[in-house]
Coordinates of C-alpha atoms in Angstrom, one line a residue:
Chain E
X1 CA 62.6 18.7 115.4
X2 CA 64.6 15.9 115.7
X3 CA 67.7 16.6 118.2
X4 CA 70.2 14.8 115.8
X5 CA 69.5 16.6 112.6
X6 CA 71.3 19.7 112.3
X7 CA 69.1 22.4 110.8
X8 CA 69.4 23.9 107.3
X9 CA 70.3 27.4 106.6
X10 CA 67.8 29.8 105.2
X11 CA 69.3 31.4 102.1
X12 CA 67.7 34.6 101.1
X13 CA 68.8 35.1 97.7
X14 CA 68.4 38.6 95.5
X15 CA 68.4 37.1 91.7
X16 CA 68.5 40.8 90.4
X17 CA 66.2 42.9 88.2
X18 CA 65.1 40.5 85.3
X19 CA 68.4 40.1 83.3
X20 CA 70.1 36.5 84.5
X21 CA 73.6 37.7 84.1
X22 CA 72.5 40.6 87.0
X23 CA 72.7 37.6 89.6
X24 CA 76.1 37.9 92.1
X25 CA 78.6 34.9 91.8
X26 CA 77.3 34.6 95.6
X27 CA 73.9 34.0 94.8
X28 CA 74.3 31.7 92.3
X29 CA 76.3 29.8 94.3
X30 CA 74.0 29.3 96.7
X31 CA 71.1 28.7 95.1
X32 CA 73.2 26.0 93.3
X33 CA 74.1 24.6 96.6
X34 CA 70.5 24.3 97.7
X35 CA 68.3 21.5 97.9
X36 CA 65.4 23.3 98.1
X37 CA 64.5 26.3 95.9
X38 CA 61.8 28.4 97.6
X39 CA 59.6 30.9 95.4
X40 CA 56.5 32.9 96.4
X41 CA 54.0 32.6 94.3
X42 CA 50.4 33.8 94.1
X43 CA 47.2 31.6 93.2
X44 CA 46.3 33.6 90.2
X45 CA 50.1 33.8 88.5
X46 CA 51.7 31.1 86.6
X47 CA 54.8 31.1 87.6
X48 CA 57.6 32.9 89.6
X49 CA 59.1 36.2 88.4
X50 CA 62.0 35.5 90.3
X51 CA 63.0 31.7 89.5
X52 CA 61.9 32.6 85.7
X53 CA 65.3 35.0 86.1
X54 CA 67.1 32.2 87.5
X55 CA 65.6 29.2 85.1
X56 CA 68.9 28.1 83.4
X57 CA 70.7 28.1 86.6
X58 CA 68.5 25.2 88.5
X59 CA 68.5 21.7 88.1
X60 CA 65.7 19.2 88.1
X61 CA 67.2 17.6 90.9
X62 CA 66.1 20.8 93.1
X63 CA 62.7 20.8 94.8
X64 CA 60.6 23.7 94.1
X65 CA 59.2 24.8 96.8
X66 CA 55.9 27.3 96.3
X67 CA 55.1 29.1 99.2
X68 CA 51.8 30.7 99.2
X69 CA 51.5 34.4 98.3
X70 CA 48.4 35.8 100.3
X71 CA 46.0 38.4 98.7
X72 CA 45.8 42.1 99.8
X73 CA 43.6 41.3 102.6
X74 CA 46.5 41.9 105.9
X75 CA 45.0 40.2 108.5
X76 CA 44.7 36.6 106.1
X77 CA 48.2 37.9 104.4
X78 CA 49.6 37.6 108.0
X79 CA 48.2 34.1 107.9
X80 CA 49.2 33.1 104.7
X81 CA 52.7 34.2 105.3
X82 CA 53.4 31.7 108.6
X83 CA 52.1 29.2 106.6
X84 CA 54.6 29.8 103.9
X85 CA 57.3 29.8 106.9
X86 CA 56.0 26.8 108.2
X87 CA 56.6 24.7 104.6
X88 CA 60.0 26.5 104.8
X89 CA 60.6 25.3 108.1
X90 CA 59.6 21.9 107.6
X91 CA 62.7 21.4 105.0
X92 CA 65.0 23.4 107.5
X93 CA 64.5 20.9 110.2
X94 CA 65.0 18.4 107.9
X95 CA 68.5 19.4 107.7
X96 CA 67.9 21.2 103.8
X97 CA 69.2 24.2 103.0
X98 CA 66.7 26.7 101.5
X99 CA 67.3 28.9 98.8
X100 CA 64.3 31.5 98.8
X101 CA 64.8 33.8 96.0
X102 CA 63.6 37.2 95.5
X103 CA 63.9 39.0 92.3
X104 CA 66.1 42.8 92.9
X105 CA 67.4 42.4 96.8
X106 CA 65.3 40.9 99.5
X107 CA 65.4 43.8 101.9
X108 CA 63.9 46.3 99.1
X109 CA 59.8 45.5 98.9
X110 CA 60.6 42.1 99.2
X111 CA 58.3 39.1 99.8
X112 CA 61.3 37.6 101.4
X113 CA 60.5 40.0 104.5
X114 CA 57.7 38.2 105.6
X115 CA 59.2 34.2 105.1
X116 CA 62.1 36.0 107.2
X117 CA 60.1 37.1 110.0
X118 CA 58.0 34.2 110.4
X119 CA 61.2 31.5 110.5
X120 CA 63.0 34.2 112.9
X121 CA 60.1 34.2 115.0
X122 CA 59.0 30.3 114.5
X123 CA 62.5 28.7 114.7
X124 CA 64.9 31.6 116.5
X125 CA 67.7 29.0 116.0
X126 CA 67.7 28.6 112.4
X127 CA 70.8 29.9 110.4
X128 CA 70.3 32.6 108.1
X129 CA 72.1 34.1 105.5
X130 CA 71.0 36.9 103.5
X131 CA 72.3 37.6 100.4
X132 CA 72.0 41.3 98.6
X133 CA 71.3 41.8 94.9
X134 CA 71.1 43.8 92.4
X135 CA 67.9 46.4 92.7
X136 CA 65.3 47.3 89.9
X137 CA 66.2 50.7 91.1
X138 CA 70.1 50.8 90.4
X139 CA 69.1 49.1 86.9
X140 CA 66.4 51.8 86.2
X141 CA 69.1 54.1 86.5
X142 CA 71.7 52.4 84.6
X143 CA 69.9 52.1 81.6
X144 CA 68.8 55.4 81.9
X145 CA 72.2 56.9 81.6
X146 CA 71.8 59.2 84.6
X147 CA 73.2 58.6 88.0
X148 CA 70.4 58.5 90.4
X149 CA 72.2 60.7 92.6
X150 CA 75.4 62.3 93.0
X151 CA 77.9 63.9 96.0
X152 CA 75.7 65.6 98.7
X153 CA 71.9 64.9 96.9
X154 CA 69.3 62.7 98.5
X155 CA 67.0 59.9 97.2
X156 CA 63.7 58.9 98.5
X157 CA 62.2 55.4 97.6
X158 CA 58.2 55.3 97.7
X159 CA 56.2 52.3 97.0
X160 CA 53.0 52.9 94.6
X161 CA 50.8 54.7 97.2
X162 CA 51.1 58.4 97.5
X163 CA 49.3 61.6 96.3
X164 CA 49.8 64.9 95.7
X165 CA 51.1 66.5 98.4
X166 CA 53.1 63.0 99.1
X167 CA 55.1 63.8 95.7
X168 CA 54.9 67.5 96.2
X169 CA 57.1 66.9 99.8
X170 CA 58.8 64.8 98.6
X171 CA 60.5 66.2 95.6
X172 CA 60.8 69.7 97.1
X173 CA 63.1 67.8 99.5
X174 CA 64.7 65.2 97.4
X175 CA 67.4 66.0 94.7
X176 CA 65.8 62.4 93.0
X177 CA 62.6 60.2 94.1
X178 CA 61.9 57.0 93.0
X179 CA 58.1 55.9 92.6
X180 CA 58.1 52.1 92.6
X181 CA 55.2 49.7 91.0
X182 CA 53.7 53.1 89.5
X183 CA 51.5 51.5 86.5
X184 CA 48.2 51.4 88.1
X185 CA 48.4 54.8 89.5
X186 CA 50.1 56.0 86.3
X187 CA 47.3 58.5 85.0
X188 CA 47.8 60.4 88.5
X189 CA 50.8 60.5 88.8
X190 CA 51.6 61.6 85.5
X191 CA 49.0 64.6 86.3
X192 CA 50.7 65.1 89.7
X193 CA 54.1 65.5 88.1
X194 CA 52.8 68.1 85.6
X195 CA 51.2 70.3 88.3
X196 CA 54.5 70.1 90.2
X197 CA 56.0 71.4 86.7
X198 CA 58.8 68.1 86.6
X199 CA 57.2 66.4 83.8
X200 CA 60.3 66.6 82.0
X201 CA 62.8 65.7 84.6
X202 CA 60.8 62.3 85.1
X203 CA 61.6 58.7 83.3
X204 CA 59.6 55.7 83.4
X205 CA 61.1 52.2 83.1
X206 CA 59.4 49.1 82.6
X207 CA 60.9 45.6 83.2
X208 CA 64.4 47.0 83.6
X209 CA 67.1 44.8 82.3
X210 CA 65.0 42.3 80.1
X211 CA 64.0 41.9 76.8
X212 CA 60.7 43.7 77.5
X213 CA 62.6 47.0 78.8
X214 CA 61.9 49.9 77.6
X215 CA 63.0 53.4 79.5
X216 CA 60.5 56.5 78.9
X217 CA 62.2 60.0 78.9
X218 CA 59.1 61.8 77.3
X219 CA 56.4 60.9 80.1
X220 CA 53.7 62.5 77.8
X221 CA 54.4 59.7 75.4
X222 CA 53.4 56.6 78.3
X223 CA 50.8 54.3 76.4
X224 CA 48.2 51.7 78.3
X225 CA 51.0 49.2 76.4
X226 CA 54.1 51.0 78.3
X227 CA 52.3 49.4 81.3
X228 CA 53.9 46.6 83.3
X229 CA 53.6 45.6 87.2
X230 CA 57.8 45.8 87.3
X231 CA 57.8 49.8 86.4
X232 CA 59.4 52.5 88.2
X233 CA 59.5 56.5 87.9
X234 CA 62.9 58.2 88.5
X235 CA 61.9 62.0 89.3
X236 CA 64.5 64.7 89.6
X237 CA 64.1 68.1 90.8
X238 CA 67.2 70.0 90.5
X239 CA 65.8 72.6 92.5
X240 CA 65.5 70.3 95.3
X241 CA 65.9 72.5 99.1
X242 CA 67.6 70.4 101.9
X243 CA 65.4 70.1 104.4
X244 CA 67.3 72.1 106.7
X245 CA 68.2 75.2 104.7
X246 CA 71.1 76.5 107.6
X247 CA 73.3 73.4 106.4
Chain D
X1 CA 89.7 61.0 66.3
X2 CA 91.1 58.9 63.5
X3 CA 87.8 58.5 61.3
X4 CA 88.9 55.2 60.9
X5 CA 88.5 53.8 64.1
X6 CA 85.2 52.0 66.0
X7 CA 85.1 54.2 68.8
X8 CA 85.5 52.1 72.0
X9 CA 82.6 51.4 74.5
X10 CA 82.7 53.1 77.9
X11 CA 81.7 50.4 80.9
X12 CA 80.6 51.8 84.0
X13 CA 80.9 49.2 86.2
X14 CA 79.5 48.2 90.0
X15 CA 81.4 45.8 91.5
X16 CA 79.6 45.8 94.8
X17 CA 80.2 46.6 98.4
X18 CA 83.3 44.6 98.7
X19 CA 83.2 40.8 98.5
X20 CA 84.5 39.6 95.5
X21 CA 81.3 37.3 95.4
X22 CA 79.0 40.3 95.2
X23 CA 80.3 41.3 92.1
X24 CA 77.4 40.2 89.3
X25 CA 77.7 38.0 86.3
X26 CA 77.5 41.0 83.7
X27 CA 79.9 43.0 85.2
X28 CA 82.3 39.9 85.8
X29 CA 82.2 39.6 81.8
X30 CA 82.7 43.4 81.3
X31 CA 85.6 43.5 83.1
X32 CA 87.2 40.5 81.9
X33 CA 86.8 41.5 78.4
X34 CA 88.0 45.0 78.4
X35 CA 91.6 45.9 77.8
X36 CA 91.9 49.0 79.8
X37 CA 90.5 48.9 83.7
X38 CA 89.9 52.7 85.2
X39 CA 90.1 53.4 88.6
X40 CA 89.5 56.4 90.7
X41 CA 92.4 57.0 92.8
X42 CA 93.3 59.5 95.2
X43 CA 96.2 61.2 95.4
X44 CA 97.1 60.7 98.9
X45 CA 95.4 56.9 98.6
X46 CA 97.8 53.8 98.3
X47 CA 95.0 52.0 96.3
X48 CA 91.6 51.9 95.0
X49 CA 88.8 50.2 96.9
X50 CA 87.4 49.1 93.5
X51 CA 90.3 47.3 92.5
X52 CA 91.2 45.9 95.6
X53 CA 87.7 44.3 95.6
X54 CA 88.3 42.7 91.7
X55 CA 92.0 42.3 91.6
X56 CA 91.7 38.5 91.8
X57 CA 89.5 38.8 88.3
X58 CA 92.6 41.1 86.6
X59 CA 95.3 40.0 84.3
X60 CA 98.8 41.5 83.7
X61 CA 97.6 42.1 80.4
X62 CA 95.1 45.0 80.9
X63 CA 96.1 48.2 81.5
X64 CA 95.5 49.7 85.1
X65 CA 94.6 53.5 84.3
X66 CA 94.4 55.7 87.4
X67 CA 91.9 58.8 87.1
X68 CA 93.5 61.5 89.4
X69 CA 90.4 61.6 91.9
X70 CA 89.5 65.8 93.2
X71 CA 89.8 67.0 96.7
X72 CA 86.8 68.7 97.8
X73 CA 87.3 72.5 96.2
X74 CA 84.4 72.3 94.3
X75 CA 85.7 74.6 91.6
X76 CA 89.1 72.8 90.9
X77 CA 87.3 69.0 91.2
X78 CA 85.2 69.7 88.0
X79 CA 88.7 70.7 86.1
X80 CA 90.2 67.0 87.5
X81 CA 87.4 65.6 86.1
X82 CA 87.4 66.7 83.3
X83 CA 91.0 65.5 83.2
X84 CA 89.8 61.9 84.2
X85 CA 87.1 61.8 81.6
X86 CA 90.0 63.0 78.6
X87 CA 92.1 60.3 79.6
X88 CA 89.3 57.7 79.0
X89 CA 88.9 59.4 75.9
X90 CA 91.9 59.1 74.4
X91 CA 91.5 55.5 74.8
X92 CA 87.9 55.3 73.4
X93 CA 89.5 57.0 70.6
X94 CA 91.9 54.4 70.1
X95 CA 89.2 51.8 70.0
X96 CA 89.8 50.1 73.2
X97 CA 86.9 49.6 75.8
X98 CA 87.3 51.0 78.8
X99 CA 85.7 49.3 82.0
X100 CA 85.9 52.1 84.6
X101 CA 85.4 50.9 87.9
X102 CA 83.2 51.6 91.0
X103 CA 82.3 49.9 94.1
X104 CA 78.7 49.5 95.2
X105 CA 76.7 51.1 92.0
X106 CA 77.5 53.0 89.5
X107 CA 74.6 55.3 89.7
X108 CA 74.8 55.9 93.7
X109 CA 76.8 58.4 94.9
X110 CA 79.8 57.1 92.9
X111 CA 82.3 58.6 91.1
X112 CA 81.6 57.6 88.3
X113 CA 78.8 59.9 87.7
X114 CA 81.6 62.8 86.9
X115 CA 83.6 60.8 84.5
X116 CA 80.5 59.8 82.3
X117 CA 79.1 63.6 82.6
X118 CA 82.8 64.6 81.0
X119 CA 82.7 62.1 78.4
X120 CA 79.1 62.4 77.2
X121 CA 79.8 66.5 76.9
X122 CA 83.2 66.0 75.4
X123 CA 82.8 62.6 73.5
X124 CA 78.9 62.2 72.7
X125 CA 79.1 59.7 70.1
X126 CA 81.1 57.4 72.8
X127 CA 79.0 54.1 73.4
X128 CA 78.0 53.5 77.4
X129 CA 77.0 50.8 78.9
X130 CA 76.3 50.6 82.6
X131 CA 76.2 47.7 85.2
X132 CA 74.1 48.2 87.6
X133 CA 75.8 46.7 91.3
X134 CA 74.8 46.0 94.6
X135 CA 75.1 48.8 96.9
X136 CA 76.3 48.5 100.0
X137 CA 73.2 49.8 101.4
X138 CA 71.2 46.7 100.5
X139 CA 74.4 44.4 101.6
X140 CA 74.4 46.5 105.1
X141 CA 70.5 45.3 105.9
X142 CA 71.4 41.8 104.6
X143 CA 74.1 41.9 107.6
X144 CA 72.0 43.7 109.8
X145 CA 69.4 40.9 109.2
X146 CA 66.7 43.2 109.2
X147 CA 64.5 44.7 106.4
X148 CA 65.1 47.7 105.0
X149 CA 61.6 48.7 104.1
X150 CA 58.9 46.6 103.5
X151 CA 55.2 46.6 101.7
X152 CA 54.0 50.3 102.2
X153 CA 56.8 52.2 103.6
X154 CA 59.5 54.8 102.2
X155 CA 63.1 54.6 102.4
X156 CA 65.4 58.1 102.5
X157 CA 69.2 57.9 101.4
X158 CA 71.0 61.0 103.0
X159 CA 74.8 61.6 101.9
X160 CA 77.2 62.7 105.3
X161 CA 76.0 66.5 105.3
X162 CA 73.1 66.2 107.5
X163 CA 72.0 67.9 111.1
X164 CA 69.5 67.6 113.6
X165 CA 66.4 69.1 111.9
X166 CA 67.6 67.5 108.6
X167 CA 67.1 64.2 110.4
X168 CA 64.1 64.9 112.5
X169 CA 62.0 65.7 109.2
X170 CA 63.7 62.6 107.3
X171 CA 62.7 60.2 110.6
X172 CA 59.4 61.9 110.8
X173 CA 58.1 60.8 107.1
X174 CA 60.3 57.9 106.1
X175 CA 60.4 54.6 107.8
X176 CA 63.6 54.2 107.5
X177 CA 66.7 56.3 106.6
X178 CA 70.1 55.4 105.4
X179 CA 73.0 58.1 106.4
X180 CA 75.8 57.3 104.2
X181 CA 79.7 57.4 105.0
X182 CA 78.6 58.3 108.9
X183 CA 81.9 58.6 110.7
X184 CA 83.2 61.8 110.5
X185 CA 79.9 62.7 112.1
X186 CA 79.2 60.3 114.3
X187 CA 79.4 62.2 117.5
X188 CA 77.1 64.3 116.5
X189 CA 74.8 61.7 114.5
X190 CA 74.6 59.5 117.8
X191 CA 73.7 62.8 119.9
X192 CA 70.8 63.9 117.5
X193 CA 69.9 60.3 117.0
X194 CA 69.6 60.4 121.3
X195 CA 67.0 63.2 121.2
X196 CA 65.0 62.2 118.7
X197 CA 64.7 58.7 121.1
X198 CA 65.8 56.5 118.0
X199 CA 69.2 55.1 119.5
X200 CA 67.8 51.8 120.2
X201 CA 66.5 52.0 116.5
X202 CA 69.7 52.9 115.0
X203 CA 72.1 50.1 113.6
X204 CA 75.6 50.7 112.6
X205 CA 77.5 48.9 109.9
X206 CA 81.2 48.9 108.5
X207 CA 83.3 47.4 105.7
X208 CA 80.0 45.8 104.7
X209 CA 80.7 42.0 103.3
X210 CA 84.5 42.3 103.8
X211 CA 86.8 40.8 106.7
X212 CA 86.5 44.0 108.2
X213 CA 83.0 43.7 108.5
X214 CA 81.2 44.9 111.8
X215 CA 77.9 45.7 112.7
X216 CA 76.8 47.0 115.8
X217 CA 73.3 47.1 116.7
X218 CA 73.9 49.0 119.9
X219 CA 75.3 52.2 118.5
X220 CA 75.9 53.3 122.2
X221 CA 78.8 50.9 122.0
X222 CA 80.4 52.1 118.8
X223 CA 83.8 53.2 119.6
X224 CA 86.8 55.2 117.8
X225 CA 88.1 51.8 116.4
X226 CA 84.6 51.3 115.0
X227 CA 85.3 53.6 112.5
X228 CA 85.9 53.7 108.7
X229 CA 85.4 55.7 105.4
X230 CA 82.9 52.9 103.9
X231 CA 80.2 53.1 107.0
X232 CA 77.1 53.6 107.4
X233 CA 73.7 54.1 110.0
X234 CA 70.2 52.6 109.1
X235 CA 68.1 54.4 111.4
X236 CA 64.0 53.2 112.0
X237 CA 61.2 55.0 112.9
X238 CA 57.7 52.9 113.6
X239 CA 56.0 55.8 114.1
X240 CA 56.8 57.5 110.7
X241 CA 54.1 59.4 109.6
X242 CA 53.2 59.4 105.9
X243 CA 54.1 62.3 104.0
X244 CA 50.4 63.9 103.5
X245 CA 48.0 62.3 106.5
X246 CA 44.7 61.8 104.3
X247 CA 46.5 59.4 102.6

């Protein structure tokens, strides 16, 4: 780096759930600000799920910058991931600002995790500002018009990968459990939550916030079109225990 | 009712944690818009936190109406509720919006969860929307700077009423667990935290995005001045086991 540059700061920017008015006045600003827009974006995709949220807010005077988004493989994703800290590096030490955006909030599932580590590891001095957003999982509940949980409940948040017993443990302990990216396990899960009997305290919601949104509360009516890599379940169990039944 | 009157839309609103800034786009409009602003407020309160956070975006012009807020006897908090939900109502009724206030989200342990319960039983034809917000659970790992859960892991949200074996089981499945509004137990929090060997995991944060912001990564350090009703602990484990082993 050249000692008379000063470096850029590192935005991490949550853009919200789909819906462009569900960005913070904070974000925007930022990613206003920036010279350099950073998206993650994978080979096979056409674009960015997160800068198509923020589309009308950008100008072409902004570079796009496309880090790489690695494959499922970990030890090449760990790879792919410095690399895409490296190219955000590069603009840092330029003296640019970087704007990485992340639809929902980047410390929720985010790809912005990864960018994060490598520049905190790569380039300790950087300056970094995170910026939280809306989640997919606040929106899911919002539109379905009940609260997610009230005084004295519990949530859990699971990604997509659990089973039986997963789901069984965790809704006998959780008033509510949220089952993020469920579509390509949908069929199982759906046959998990009817064993468990909470079929009908379960709601599916695809592409919260956006013109494709649609919210489930009959689960038994799910069709192979109701699928969508944004979807979420949002299982209650009013007869949730605490773990500790003394308290 | 008069049958002559558009019944007027209830706005459950998230303003966020606390910095003005945080509050989105959406909910910005929503509250600009609507004549009648409800808060929650306390009897023996000064103020509402909501407000406070908004008051910049307020005119003169709409009306500030104060929802008497319950103490903690269970059975007379459902009967001030009830109260609160009447008096937005009465001006749905008169066919003015009502934008009723929360900070964080809506659908997270807020209080607006009992005011939308009352007015769904007592007013079902009454039109809702809900803005989703950022909760201060996303904005305290933004200012921790660390990740609240990435690719693969699960995320537990506990409310205050929590004990030792509560907290063992969470830590034990769940990479990382949030204990909400944390200072009148933090004594006993930072003891149980101690023999479960997590201290040096544990990070506390306060009055997230405000001036009063503070967040103390050494929780040993946290002192009586540390505390406040809006904090919170996010608690790792990286040897959380999954739920159900096989998988």
């Amino acid at each position: 780096m050249t000692q008379n540059t000063k470096l850029g700061c590192l935005y991490g920017i949550g853009v919200g759930p789909g819906d462009p008015d569900l960005i913070t006045l904070k974000a925007l600003k930022a990613l206003q600000k920036a010279p350099v827009i950073c998206v993650p974006q994978a080979a096979n995709r056409r674009d960015s799920y997160a800068l198509s949220i923020v589309k009308d807010y950008v100008t072409p005077e902004q570079e796009i910058l496309r880090a790489p988004f690695p494959t499922d493989d970990a030890e090449g994703a760990a790879r792919v991931w410095r690399e895409a800290a490296k190219l955000v590096i590069e603009r840092l030490e330029k003296g640019q600002d970087v704007a990485f955006l992340t639809e929902g909030d980047p410390m929720l599932f985010s790809t912005f995790s990864y960018v994060l580590a490598g520049v905190q590891e790569m380039c300790p001095q950087a300056p970094i500002e995170i910026i939280p957003g809306v989640s997919s999982v606040m929106a899911a509940a919002a539109s379905s018009g009940a609260p997610l949980v009230t005084h004295g409940q519990r949530l859990a948040i699971l990604p997509a990968a659990y089973g039986l017993e997963d789901l069984s443990q965790a809704t006998d302990k959780f008033d509510t459990v949220v089952l993020m990216k469920v579509s390509p396990k949908i069929d199982e899960t759906l046959a998990d939550l009817k064993k468990l009997g909470l079929t009908g305290q379960s709601t599916y919601v695809r592409r919260v916030s956006t013109d494709r949104e649609k919210v489930i509360k009959d689960v038994t009516k799910i069709t192979p079109e109701d699928m969508d890599y944004f979807s979420l379940l949002i299982v209650k169990n009013d007869s949730a225990g605490n773990y500790a039944k003394e308290n």
